[in-house]
CSV table of C-alpha atoms in Angstrom, one decimal:
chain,number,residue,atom,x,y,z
A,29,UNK,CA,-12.2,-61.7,3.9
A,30,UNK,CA,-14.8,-64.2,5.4
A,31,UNK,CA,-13.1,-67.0,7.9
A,32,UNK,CA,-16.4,-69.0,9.0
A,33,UNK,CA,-16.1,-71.7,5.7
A,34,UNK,CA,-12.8,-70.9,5.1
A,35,UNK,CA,-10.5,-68.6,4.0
A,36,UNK,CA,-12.3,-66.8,1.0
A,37,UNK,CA,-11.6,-62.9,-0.1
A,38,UNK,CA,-13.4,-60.6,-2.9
A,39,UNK,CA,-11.3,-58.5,-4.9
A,40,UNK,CA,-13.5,-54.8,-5.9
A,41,UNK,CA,-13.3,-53.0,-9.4
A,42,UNK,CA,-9.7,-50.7,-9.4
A,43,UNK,CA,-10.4,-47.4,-8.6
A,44,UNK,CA,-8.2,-45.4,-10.7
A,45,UNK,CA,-7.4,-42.2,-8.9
A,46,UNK,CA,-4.2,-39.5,-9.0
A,47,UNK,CA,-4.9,-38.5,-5.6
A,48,UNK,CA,-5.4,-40.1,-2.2
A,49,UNK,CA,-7.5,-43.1,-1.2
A,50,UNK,CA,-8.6,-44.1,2.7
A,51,UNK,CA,-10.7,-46.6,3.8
A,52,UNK,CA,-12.3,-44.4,6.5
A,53,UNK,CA,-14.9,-46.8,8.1
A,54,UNK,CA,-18.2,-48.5,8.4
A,55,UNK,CA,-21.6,-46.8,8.9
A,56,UNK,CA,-24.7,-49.5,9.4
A,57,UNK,CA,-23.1,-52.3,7.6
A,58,UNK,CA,-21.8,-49.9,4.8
A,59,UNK,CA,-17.9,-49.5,4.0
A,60,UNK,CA,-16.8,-46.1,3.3
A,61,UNK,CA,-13.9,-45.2,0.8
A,62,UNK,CA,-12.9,-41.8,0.5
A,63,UNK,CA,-10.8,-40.5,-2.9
A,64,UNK,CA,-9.0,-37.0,-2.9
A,65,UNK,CA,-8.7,-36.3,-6.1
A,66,UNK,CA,-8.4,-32.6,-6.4
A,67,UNK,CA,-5.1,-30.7,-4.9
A,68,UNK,CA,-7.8,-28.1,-3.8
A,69,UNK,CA,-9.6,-30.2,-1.9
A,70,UNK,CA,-13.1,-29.1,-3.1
A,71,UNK,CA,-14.6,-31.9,-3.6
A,72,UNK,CA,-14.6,-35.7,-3.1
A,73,UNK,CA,-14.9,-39.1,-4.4
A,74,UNK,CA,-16.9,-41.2,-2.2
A,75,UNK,CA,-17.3,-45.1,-2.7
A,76,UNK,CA,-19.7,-47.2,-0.5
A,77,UNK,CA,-19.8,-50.8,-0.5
A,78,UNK,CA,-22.9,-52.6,1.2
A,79,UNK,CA,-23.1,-56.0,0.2
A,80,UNK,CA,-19.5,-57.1,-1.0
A,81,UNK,CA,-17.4,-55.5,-3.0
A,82,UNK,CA,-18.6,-55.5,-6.1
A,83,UNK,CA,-21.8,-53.6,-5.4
A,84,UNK,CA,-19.4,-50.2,-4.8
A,85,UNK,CA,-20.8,-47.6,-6.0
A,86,UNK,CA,-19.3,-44.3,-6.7
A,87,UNK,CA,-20.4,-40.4,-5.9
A,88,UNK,CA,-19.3,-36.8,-5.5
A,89,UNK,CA,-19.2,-35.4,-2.4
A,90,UNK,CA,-18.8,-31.5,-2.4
A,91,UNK,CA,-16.4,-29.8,0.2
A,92,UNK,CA,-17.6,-26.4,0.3
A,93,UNK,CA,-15.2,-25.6,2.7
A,94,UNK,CA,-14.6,-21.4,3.2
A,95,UNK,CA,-10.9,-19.9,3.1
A,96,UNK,CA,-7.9,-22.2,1.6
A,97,UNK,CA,-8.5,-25.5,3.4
A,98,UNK,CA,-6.1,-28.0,3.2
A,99,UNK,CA,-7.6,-32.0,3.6
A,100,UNK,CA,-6.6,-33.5,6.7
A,101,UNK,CA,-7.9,-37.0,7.2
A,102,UNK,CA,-11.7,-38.5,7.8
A,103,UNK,CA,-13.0,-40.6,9.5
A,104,UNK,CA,-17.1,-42.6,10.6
A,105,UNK,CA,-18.0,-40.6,13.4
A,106,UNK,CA,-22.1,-40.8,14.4
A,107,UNK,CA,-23.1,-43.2,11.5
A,108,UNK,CA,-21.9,-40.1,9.3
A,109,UNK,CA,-18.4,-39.2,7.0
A,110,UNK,CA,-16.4,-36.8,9.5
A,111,UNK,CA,-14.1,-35.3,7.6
A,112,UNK,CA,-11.3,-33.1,9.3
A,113,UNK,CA,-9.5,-30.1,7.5
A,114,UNK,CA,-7.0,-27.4,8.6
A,115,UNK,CA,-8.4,-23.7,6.9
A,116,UNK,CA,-6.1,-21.1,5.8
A,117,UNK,CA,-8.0,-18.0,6.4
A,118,UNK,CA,-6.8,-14.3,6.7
A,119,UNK,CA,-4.2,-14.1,10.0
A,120,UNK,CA,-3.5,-17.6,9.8
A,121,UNK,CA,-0.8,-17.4,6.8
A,122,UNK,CA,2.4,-18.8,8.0
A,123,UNK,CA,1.4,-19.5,12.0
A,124,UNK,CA,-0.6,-22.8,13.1
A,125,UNK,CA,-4.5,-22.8,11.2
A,126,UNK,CA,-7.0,-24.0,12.8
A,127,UNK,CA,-9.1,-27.3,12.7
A,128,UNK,CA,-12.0,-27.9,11.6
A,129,UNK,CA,-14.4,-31.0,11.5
A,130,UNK,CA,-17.4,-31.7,8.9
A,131,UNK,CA,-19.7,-34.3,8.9
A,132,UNK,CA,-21.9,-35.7,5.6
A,133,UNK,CA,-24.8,-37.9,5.5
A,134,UNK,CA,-23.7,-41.3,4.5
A,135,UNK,CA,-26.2,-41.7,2.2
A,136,UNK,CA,-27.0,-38.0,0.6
A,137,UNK,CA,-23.2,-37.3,1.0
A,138,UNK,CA,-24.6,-33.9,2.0
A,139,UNK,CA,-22.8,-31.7,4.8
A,140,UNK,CA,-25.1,-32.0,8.4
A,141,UNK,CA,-25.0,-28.8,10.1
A,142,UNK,CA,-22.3,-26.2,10.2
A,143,UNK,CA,-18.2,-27.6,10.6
A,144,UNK,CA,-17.3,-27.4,14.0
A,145,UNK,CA,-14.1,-25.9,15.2
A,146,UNK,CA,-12.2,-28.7,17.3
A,147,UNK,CA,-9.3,-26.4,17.3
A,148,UNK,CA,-7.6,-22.6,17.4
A,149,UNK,CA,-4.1,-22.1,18.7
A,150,UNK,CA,-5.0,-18.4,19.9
A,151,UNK,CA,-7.5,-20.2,22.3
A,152,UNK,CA,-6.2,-24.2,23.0
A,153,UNK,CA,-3.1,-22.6,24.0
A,154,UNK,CA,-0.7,-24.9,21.7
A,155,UNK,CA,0.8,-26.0,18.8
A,156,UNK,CA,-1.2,-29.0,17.3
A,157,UNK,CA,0.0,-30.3,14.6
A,158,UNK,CA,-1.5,-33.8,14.2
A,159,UNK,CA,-4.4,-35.5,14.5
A,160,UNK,CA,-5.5,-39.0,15.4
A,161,UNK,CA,-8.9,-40.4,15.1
A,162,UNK,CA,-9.4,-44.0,17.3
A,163,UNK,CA,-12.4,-46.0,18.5
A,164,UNK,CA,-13.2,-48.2,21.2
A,165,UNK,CA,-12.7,-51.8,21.1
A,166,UNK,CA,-16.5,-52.1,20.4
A,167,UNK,CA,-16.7,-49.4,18.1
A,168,UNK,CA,-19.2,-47.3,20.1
A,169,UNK,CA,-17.2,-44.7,21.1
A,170,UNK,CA,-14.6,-42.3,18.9
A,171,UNK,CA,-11.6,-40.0,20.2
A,172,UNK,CA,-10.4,-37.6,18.4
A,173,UNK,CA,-6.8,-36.1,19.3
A,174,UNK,CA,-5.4,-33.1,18.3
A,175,UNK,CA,-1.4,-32.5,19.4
A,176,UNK,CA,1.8,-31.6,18.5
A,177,UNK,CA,5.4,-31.8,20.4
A,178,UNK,CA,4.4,-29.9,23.3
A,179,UNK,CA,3.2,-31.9,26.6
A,180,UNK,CA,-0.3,-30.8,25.8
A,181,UNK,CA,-3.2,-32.1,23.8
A,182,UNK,CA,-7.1,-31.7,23.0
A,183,UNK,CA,-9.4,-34.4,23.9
A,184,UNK,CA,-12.7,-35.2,22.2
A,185,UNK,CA,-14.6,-38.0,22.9
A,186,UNK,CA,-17.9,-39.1,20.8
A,187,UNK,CA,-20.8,-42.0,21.5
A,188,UNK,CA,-21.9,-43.1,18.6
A,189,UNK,CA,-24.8,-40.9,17.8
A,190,UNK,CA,-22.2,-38.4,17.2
A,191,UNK,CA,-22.7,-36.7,20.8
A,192,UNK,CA,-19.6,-34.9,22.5
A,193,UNK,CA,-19.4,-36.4,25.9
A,194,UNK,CA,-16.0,-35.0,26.4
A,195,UNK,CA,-14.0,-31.8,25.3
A,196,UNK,CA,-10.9,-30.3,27.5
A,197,UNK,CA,-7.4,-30.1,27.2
A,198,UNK,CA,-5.0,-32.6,28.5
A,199,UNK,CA,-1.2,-31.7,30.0
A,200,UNK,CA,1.0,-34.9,30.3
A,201,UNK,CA,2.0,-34.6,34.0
A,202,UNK,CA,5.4,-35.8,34.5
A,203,UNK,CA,8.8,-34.1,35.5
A,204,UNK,CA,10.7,-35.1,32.9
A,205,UNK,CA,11.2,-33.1,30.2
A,206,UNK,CA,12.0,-35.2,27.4
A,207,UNK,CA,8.7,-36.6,27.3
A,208,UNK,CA,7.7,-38.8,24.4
A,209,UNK,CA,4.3,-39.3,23.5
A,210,UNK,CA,3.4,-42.7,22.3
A,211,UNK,CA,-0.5,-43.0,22.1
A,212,UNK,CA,-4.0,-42.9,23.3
A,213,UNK,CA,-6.6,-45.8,23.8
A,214,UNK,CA,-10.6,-46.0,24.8
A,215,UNK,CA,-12.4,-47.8,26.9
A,216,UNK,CA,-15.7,-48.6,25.9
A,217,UNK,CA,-16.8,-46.4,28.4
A,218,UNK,CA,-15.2,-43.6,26.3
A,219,UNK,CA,-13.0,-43.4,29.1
A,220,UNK,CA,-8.9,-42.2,27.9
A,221,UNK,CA,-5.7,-44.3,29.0
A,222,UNK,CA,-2.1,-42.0,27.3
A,223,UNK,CA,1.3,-43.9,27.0
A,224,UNK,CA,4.7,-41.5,27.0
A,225,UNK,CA,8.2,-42.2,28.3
A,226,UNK,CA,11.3,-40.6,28.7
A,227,UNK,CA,15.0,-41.5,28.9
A,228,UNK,CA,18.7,-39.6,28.9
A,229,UNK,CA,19.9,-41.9,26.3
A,230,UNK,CA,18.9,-41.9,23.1
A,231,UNK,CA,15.9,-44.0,22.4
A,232,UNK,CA,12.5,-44.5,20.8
A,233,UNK,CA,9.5,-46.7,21.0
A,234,UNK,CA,10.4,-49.1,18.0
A,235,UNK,CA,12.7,-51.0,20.3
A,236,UNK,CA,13.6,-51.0,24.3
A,237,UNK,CA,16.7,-50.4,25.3
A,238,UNK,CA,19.8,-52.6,24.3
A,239,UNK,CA,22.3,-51.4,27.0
A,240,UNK,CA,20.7,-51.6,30.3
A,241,UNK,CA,20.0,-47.8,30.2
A,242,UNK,CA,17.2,-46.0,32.4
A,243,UNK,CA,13.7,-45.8,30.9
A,244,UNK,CA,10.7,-44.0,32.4
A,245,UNK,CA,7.3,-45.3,31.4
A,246,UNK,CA,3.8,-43.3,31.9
A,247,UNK,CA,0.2,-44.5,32.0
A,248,UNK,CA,-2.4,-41.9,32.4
A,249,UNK,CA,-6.5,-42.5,32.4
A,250,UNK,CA,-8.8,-39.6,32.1
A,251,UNK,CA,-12.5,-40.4,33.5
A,252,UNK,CA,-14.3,-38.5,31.3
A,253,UNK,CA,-17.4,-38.4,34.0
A,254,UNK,CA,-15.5,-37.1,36.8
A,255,UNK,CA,-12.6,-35.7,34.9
A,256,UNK,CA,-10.3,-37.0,37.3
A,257,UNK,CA,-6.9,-38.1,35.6
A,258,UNK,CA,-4.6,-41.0,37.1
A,259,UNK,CA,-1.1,-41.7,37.0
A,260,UNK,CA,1.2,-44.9,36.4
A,261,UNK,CA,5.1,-44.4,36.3
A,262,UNK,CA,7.3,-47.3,36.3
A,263,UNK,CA,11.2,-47.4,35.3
A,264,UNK,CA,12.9,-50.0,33.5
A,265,UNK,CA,15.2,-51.6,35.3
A,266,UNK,CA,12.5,-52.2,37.3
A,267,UNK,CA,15.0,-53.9,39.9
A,268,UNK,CA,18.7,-54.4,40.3
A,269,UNK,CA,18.4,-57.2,37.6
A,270,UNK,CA,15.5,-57.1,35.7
A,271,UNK,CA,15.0,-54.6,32.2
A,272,UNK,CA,11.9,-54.1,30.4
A,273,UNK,CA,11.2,-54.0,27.1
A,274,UNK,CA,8.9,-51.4,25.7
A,275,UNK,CA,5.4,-52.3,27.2
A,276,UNK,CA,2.3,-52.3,25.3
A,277,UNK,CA,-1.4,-51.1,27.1
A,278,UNK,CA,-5.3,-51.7,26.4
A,279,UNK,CA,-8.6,-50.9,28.1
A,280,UNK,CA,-10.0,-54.4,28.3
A,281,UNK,CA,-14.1,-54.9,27.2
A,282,UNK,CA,-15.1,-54.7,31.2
A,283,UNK,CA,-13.4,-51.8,31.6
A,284,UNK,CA,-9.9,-52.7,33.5
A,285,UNK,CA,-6.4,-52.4,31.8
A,286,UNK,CA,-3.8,-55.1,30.9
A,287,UNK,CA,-0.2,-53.8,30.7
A,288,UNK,CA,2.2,-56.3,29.1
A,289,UNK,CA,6.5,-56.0,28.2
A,290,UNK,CA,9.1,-58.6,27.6
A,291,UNK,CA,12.1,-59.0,30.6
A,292,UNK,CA,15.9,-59.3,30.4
A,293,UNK,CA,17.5,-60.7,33.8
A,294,UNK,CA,20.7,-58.2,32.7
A,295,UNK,CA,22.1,-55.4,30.8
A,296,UNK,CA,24.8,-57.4,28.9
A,297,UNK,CA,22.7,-60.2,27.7
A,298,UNK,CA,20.1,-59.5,25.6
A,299,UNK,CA,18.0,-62.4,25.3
A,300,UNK,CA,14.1,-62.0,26.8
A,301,UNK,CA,13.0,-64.4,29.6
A,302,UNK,CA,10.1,-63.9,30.1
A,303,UNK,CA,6.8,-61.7,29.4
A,304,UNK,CA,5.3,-59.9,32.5
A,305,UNK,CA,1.3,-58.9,32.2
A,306,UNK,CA,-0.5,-57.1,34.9
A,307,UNK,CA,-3.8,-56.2,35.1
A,308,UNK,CA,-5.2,-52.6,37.0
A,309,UNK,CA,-8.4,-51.3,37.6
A,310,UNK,CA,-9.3,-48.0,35.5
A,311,UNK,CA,-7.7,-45.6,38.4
A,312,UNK,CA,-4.5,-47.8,37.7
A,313,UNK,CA,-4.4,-49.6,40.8
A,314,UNK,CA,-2.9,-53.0,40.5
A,315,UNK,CA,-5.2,-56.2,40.8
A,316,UNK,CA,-3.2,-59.1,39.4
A,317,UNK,CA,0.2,-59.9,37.7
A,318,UNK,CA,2.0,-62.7,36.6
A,319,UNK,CA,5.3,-63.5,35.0
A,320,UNK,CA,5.5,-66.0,31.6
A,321,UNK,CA,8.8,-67.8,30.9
A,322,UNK,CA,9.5,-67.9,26.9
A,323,UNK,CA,8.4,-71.0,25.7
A,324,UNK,CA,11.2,-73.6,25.3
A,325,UNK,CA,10.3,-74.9,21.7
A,326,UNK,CA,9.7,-71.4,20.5
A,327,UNK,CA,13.1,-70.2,22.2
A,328,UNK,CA,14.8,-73.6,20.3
A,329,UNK,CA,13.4,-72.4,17.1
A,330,UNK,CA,14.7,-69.2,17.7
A,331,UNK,CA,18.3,-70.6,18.4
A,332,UNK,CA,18.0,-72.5,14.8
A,333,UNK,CA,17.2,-69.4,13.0
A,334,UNK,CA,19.6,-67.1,14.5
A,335,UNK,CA,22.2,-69.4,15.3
A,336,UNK,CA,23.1,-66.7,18.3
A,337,UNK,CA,25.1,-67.6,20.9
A,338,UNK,CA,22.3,-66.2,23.7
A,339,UNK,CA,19.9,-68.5,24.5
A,340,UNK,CA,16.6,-67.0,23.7
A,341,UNK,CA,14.9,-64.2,22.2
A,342,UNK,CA,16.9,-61.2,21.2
A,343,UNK,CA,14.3,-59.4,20.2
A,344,UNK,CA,10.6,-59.8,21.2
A,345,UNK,CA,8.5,-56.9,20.4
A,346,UNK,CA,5.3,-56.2,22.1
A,347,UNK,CA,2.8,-56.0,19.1
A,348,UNK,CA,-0.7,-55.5,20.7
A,349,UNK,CA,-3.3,-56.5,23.4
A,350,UNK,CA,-6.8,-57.8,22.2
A,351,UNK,CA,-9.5,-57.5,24.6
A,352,UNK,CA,-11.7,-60.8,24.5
A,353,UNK,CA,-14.8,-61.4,26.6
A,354,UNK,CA,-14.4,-59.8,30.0
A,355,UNK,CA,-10.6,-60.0,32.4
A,356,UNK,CA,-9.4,-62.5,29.3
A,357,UNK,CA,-7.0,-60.8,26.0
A,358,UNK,CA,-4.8,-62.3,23.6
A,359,UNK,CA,-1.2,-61.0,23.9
A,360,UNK,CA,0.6,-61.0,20.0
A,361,UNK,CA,4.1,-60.7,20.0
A,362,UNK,CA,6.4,-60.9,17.2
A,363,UNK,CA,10.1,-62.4,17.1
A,364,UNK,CA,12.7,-60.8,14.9
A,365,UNK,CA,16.0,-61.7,14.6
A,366,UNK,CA,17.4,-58.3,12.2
A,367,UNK,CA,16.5,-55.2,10.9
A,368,UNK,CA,15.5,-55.9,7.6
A,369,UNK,CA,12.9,-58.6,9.3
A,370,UNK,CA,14.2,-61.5,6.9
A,371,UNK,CA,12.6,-64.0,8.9
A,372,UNK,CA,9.4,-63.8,11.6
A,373,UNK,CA,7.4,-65.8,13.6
A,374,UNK,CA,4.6,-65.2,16.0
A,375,UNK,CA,3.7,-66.5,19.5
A,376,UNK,CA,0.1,-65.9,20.8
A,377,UNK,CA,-0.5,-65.8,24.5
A,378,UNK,CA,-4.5,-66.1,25.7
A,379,UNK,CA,-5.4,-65.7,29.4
A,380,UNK,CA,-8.0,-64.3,31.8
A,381,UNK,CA,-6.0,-63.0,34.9
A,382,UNK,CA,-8.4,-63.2,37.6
């Protein structure tokens, strides 16, 4: 989709496949599309598109992957395909297999070098389950995360030449013990913010809490130079009157962090006043912070949709923070007003807290 002259968009040739399709990336200026075609994961389909998307052209990439591997996802690590697979070898059957990580030249779609193991239960210590690939906001670092439902994960950090800069473990430290994990994000230092909360009552990340009950939120930053971790609790109701909404979090592109969540004033009426932001340096001290009232035509137009006797917002959901040119982000929030979403509209917030 090109935006400079205008909306314009280019529709590519069907790929007719029975089996799995992922845009995985970009690799100098080349779009990678990866096709799993075979249930035994042996070989490939991999489409490249350079100069639009009708110049795609199609090849077979070969897996041969050793033992019973199972695909896992992939990803553009180091201007090359990174493909991740679990491999069910003898003394695995039945327990937690380990992970394994392949590259392949973009171009030859041949393997580069032997797959690395980014995981073994006998030695990480834990059960990981899943695995998350994510970049930094300008692309030049990768983190790979490997987890599970235990407080503990494996951190891998790459610059963009493929390099590791960081390996370890991480433990989520926090008292509670209904800990849920949310998500990681980079800096483009390749430095590692983690979100989790926790709460008695029943609750969940899709939506903040509704009845006024106690939430604890966790912010943690790894430096992956010093390896020294950092720690940011905070607990809605944050005072005697005031209840957050669930917050959202993101490294901004000089390196600080904006944290951002919509406010109710009290437990029995629902409606958001306001949306607090704060900004915090990357050991998670605080710098700056500021409170924004819900604007009054947005907060009209949500009274004519609804037709709700609150005055406000009833539900303002936190959507995501986009780093812009230094301190300065663009906060995206979405307004809802029902489950099934029947109706939406979006508010954009752009400021530069210094």
């Amino acid at each position: 989709i090109c935006l400079a002259s205008g909306p314009t968009a280019k529709i590519g040739p069907v790929l007719n496949s029975p089996g799995k399709i992922s845009v995985i990336g970009q690799v100098n200026n080349t779009w990678v599309v990866l096709d799993v075609p075979d249930g035994k994961y042996k070989y490939f389909n991999v489409t490249r598109y350079k100069d639009g998307l009708t110049d795609g052209k199609t090849m077979k990439m070969d897996a041969k992957w050793e033992g019973q591997p199972y695909y896992y996802s992939a990803a553009c690590i180091g201007n090359k395909i990174s493909v991740f697979y679990m491999s069910f070898i003898k003394g695995h059957y039945g327990g937690t297999p380990p992970i394994y990580m392949q590259n392949y030249d973009v171009n030859t779609l041949q393997p580069v070098g032997e797959a690395q193991l980014l995981y073994d239960k006998a030695k990480d210590g834990f059960t990981g389950t899943k695995l998350d690939v994510i970049y930094s906001d300008d692309h030049s670092k990768a983190l790979v995360s490997i987890y599970g439902n235990e407080a503990k994960s494996k951190l891998m950090v790459f610059d963009k030449a493929g390099n590791i800069l960081y390996n370890k473990p991480f433990v989520f430290r926090a008292e509670d013990k209904s800990l849920i994990f949310h998500g990681y994000t980079l800096s483009n230092d390749g430095n590692i913010m983690a979100t989790a909360a926790s709460s008695d009552a029943s609750w969940h990340w899709g939506y903040g809490m509704r009845n006024g009950a106690k939430v604890n939120y966790y912010f943690y930053t790894v430096d992956i130079k010093s390896g020294a971790d950092k720690l940011l609790k905070f607990t809605s109701p944050v005072d005697a009157d005031t209840y957050t909404g669930n917050p959202v979090a993101q490294w901004l592109s000089n390196g600080n962090i904006a944290i951002a969540y919509g406010y109710y004033k009290t437990k029995t009426n629902a409606a958001v006043e306001g949306v607090h932001i704060a900004k915090y340096d990357p050991a998670l001290k605080l710098m700056a912070q500021k409170d924004i009232p819900a604007d009054p035509a947005l907060v009209k137009q949500a009274n004519e949709i609804e037709k709700a006797s609150i005055n406000g917002f009833d539900h303002l959901k936190m959507n995501e923070i986009v780093p812009l040119e230094g301190d300065n982000f663009m906060l995206v929030t979405e307004y809802y007003f029902d489950k099934i979403m029947k109706e939406s509209s979006y508010e954009y917030y752009y400021y530069g807290i210094t």
